[in-house]
Tab-separated table of C-alpha atoms and ligand atoms in Angstrom:
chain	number	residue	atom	x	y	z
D	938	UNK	CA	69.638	-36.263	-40.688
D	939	UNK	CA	70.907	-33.453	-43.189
D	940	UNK	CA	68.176	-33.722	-46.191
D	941	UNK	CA	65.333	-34.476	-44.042
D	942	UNK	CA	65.905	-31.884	-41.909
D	943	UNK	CA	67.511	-29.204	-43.764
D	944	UNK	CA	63.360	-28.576	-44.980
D	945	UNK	CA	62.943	-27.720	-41.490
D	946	UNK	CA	66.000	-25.347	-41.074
D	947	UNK	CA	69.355	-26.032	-40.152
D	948	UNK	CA	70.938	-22.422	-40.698
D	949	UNK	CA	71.682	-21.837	-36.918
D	950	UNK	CA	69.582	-20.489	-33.902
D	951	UNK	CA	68.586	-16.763	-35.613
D	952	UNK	CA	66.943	-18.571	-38.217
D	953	UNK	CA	63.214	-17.778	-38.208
D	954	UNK	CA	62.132	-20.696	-39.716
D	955	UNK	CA	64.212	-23.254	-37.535
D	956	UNK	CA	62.320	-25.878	-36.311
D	957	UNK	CA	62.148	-28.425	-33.840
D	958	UNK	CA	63.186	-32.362	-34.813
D	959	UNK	CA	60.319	-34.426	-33.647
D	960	UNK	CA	59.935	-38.301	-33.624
D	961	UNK	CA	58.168	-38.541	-36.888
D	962	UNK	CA	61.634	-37.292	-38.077
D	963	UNK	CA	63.413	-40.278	-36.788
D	964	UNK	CA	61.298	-42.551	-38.665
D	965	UNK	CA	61.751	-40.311	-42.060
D	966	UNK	CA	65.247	-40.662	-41.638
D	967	UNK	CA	65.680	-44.107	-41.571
D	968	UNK	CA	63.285	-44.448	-44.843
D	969	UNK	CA	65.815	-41.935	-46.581
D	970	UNK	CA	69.148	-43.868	-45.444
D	971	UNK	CA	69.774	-40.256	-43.913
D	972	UNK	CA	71.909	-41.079	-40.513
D	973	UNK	CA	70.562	-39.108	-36.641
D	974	UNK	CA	73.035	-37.649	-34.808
D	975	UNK	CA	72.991	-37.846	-30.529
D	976	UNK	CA	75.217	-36.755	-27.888
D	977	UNK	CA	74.634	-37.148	-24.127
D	978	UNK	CA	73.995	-33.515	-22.691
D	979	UNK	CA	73.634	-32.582	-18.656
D	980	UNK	CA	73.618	-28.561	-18.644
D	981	UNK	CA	72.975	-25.671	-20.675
D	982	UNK	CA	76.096	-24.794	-22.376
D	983	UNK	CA	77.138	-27.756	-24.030
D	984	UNK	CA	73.420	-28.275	-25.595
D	985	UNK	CA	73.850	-24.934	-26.623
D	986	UNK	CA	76.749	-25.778	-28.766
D	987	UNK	CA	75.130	-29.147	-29.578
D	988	UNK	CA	71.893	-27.779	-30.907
D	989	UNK	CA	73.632	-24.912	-32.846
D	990	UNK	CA	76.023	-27.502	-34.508
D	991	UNK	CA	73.276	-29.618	-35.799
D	992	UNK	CA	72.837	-32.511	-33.377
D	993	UNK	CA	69.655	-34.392	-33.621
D	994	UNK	CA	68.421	-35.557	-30.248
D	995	UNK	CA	70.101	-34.428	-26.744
D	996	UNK	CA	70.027	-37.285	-24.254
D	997	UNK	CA	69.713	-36.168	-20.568
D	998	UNK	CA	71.359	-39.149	-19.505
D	999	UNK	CA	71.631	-41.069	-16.208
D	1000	UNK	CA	75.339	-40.961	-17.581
D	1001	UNK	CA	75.512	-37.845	-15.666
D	1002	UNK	CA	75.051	-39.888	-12.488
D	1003	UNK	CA	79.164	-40.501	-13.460
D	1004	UNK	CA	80.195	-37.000	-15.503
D	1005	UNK	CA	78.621	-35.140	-13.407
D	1006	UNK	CA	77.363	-36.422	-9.719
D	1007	UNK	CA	80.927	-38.812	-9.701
D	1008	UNK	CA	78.867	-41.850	-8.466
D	1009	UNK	CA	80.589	-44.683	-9.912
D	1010	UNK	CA	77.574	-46.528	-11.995
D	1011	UNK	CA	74.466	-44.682	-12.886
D	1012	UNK	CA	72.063	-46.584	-10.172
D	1013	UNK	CA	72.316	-44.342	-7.284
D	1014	UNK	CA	71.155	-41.371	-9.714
D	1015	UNK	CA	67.449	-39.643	-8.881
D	1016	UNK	CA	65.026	-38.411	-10.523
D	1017	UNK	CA	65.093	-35.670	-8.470
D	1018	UNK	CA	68.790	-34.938	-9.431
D	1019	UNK	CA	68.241	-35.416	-13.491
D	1020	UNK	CA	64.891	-33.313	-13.786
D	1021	UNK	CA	66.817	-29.501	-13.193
D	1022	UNK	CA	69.429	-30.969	-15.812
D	1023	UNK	CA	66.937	-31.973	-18.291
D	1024	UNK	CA	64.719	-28.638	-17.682
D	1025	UNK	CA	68.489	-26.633	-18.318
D	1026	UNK	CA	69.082	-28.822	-21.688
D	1027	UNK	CA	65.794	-27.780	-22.311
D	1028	UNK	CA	65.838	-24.243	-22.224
D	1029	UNK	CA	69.342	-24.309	-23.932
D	1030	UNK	CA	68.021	-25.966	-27.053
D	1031	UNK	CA	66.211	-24.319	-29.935
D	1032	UNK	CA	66.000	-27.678	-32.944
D	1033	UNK	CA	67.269	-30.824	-30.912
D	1034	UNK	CA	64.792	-33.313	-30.037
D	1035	UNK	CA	65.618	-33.529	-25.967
D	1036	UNK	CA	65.118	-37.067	-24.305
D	1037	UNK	CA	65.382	-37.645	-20.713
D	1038	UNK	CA	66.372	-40.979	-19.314
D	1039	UNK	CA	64.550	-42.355	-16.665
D	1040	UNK	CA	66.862	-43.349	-13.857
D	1041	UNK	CA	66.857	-47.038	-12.003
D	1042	UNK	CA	63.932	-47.441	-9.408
D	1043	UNK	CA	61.982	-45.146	-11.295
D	1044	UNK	CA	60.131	-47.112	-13.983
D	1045	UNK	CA	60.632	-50.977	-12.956
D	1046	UNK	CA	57.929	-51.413	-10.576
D	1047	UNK	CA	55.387	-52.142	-13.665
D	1048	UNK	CA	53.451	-49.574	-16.335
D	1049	UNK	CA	51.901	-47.270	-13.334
D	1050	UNK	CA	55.294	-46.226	-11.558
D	1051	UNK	CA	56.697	-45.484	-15.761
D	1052	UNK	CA	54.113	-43.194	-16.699
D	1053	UNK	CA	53.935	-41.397	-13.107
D	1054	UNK	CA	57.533	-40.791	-13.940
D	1055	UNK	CA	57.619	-40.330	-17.197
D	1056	UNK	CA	54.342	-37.752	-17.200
D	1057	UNK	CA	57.168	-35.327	-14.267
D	1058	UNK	CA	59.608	-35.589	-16.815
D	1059	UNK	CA	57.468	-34.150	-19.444
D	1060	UNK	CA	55.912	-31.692	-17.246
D	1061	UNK	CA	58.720	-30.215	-15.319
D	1062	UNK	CA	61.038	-30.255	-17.790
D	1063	UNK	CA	59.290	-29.542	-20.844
D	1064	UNK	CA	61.548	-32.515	-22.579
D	1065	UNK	CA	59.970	-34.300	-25.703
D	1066	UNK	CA	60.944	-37.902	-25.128
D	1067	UNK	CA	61.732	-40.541	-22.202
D	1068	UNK	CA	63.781	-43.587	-22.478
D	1069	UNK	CA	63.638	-46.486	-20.643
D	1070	UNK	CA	66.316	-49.601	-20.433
D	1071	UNK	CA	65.185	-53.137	-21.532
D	1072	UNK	CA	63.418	-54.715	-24.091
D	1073	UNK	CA	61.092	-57.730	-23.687
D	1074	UNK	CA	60.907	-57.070	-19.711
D	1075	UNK	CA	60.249	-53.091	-19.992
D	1076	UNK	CA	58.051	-53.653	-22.749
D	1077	UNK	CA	54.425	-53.132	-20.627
D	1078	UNK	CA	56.457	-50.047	-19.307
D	1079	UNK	CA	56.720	-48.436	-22.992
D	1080	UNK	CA	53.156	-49.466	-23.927
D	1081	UNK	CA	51.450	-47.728	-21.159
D	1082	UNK	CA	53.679	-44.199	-21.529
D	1083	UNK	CA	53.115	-44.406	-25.398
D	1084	UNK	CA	49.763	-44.410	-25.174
D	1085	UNK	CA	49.291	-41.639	-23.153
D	1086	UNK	CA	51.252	-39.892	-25.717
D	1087	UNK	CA	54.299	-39.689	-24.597
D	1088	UNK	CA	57.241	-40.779	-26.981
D	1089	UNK	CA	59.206	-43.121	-25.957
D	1090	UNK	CA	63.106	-44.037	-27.036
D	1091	UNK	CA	64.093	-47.785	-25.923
D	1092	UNK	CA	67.314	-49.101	-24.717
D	1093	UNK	CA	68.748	-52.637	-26.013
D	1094	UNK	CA	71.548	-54.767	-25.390
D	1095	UNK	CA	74.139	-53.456	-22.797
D	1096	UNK	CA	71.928	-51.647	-20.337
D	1097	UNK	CA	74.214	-50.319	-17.608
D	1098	UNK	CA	71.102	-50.373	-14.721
D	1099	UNK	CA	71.232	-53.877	-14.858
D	1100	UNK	CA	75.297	-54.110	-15.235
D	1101	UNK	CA	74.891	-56.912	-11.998
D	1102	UNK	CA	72.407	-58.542	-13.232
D	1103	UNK	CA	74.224	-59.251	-16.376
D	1104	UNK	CA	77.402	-59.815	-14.783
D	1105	UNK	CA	79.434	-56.526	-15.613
D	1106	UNK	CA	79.863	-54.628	-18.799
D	1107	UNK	CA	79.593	-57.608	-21.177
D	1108	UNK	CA	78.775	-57.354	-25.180
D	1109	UNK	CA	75.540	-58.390	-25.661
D	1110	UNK	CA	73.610	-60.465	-28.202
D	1111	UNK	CA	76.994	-62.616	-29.208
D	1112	UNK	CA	75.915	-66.355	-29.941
D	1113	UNK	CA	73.367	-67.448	-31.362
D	1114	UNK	CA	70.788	-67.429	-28.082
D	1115	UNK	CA	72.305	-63.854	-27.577
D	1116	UNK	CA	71.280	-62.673	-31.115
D	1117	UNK	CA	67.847	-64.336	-30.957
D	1118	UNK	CA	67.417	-62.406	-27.294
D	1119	UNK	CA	68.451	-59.193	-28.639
D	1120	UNK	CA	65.845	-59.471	-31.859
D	1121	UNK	CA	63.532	-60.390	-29.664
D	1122	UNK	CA	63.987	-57.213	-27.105
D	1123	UNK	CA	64.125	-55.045	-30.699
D	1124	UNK	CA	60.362	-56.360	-31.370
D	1125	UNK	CA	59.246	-56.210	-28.194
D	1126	UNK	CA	59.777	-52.610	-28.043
D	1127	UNK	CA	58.778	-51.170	-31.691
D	1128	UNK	CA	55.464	-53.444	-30.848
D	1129	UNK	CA	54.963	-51.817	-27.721
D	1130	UNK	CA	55.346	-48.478	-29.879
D	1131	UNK	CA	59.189	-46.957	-29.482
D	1132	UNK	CA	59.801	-44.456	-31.829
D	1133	UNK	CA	63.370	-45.048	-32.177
D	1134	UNK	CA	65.775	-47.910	-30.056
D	1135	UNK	CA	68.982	-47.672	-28.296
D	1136	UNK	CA	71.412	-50.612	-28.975
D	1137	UNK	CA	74.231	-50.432	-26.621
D	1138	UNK	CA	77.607	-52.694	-27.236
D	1139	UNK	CA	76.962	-55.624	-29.427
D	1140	UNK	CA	78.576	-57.266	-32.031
D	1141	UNK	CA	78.071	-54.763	-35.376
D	1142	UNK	CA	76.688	-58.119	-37.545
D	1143	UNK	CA	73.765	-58.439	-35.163
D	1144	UNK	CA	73.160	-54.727	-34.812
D	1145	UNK	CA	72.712	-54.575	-38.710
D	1146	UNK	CA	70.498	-57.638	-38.163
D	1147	UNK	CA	68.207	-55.929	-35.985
D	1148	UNK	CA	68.416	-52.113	-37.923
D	1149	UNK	CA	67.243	-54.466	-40.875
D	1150	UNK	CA	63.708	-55.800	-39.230
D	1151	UNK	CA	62.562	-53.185	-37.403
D	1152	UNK	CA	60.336	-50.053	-39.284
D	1153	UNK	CA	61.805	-47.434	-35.817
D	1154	UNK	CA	65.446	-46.251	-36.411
D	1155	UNK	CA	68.303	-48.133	-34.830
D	1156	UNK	CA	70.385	-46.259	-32.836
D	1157	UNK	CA	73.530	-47.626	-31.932
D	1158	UNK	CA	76.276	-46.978	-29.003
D	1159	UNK	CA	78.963	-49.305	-29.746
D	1160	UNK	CA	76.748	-51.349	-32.171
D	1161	UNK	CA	78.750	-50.172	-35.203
D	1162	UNK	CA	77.967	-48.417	-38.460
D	1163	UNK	CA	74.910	-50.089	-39.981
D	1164	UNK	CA	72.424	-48.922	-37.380
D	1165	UNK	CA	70.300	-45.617	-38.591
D	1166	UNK	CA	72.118	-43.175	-36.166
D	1167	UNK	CA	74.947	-42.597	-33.700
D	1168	UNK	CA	74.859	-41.577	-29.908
D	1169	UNK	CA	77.870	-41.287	-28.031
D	1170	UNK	CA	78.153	-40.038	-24.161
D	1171	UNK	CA	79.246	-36.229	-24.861
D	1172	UNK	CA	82.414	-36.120	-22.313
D	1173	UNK	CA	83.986	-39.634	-23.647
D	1174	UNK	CA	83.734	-37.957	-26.835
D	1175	UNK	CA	84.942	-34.749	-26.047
D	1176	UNK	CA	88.103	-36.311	-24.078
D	1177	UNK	CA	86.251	-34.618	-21.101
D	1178	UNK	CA	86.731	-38.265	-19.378
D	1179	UNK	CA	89.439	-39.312	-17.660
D	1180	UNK	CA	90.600	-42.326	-17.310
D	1181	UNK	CA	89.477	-45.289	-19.824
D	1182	UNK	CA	86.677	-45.371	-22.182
D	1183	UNK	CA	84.935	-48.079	-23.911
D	1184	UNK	CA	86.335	-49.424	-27.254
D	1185	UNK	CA	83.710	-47.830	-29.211
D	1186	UNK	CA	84.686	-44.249	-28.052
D	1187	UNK	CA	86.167	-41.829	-30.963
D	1188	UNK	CA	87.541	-38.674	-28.804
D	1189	UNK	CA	86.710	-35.747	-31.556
D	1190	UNK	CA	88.338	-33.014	-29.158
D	1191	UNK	CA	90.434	-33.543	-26.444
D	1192	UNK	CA	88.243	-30.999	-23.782
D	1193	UNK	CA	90.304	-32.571	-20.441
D	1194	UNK	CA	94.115	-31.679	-21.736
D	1195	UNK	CA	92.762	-28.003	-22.794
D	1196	UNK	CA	91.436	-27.248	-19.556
D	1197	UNK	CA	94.286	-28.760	-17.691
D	1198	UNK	CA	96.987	-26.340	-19.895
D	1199	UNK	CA	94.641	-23.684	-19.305
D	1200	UNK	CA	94.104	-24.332	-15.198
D	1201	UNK	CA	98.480	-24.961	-15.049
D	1202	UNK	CA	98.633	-21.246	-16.831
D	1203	UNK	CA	96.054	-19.554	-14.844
D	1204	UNK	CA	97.702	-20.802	-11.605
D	1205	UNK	CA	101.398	-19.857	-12.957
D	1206	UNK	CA	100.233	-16.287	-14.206
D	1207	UNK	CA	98.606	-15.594	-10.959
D	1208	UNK	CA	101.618	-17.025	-8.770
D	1209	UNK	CA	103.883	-14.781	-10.835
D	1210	UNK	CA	102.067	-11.810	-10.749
D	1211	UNK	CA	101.529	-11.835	-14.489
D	1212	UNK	CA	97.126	-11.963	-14.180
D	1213	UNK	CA	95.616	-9.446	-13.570
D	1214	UNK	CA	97.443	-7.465	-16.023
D	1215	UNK	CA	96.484	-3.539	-16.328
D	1216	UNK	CA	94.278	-4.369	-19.277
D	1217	UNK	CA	91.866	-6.147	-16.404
D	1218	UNK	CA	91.481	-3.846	-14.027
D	1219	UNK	CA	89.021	-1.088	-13.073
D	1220	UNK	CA	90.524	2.164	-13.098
D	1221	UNK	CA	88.937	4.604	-9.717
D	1222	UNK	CA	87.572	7.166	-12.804
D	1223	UNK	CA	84.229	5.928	-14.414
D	1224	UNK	CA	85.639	7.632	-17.375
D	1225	UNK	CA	88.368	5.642	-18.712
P	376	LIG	O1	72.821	-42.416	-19.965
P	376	LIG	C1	73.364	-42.528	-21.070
P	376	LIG	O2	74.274	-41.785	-21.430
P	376	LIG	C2	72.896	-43.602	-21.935
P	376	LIG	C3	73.634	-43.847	-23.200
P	376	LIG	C4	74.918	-44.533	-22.955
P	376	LIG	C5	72.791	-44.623	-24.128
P	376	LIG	O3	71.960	-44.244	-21.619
């Protein structure tokens, strides 16, 4: 979002005249072809670095119910266990637009359980956005939060809550009943007022589709390059992750092996004798 927001301030956190992104920004973008930057953020010194380097929107995911509870899908995640994260990405960040993610069980139940939700996560966190998973079904959800001005950032395609329900983690919207359901999701939720949508793991043909009809930004997650911005889950793309990640991963640092090398040394030095060296310790003379 470099033009659009370099009016606003993008010269680091000193600048006076830095200011925050907000949702009309998302829509500016897309009208200028100008792509938004997201990353996935759970605690205060990784937004830190986020928001100084220029990243658009911090999602408070339920991701962290993996990177950082280690449950092995995001459904057993709380709302009580995301809100301190989301407050801490909060207070971290000085420009990024901060969106909290509303966990499974908290939203479903119909458009009086979303906004009871969605109003804590506004008020205890201080965040500027929710997101909820689901398009056509979540739809009454998103009407009801939006209008009691709340912004709201949807969730298409892949949507891990329901990983069961659609039978694992499956590309969505391949086919041609697949690409018809996933436009159909896409409307449902820039009707019900969106600002901006999530489209997780489809094919990038449909994705461009999609970007194409709808006036709210496209933003994709494994949906390729055509939609209007890019998210990606910060420790998958920091190589923070072990183990596998999805196809549509690009690992820009490689976080995990650096911290490894670094534990193996700090272990070996202190083994050896070699840390503390004289240089860190604290000599019985206030003096020197
Ligand atoms: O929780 C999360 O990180 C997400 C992204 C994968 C979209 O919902």
């Amino acid at each position: 979002m470099t033009d659009e927001i370099s009016a606003y301030g993008r010269s680091g956190p000193t600048d006076p005249t830095l200011k925050r992104v907000r949702t009309r920004h998302f829509r500016r973008a897309k009208e200028a072809g100008t792509k938004i930057t997201g990353l996935t953020s759970y605690d205060c010194l990784s937004a830190t670095i986020f928001d100084q380097a220029g990243i658009d929107f911090l999602l408070v995911g339920d991701s962290a119910a993996n990177a950082v509870f280690g449950y092995d899908s995001t459904l057993p995640v709380t709302v009580e266990e995301l809100l301190p994260l989301t407050s801490a990405v909060v207070r971290a960040t000085r420009r990024a637009l901060v969106v909290a993610d509303m966990p499974f069980g908290s939203y479903e139940s119909g458009p009086d359980e979303a906004l009871h939700t969605a109003i804590r996560f506004m008020k205890q966190t201080g965040c500027h956005a929710v997101k909820m998973e689901g398009g056509v079904r979540t739809a009454k959800q998103i009407r009801r939060v939006v209008r009691a001005g709340i912004p709201v950032m949807a969730h298409i395609g892949f949507t891990p809550q329901s990983e069961h329900g659609l039978g694992g983690h499956i590309i969505q919207g391949r086919g041609e009943d697949g690409e018809a359901e996933l436009l159909a999701d896409a409307k449902a939720v820039e009707d019900a007022g969106a600002f901006a949508v999530v489209i997780e793991m489809t094919p990038s043909v449909v994705a461009e589709r999609v970007s194409k009809e709808l006036l709210i930004p496209t933003i994709s997650v494994g949906a390729g390059p055509h939609c209007d911005g890019q998210l990606l889950v910060w420790t998958d793309w920091a190589g923070f992750t072990t183990g596998r990640v999805p196809k549509f991963v690009k690992r820009f640092a490689t976080i995990g092996d650096t911290l490894r090398q670094a534990a193996e040394e700090f272990r070996a030095e202190v083994e050896s004798g070699q840390y503390p060296g004289p240089e860190h310790e604290y000599s019985p003379s206030p003096a020197s």
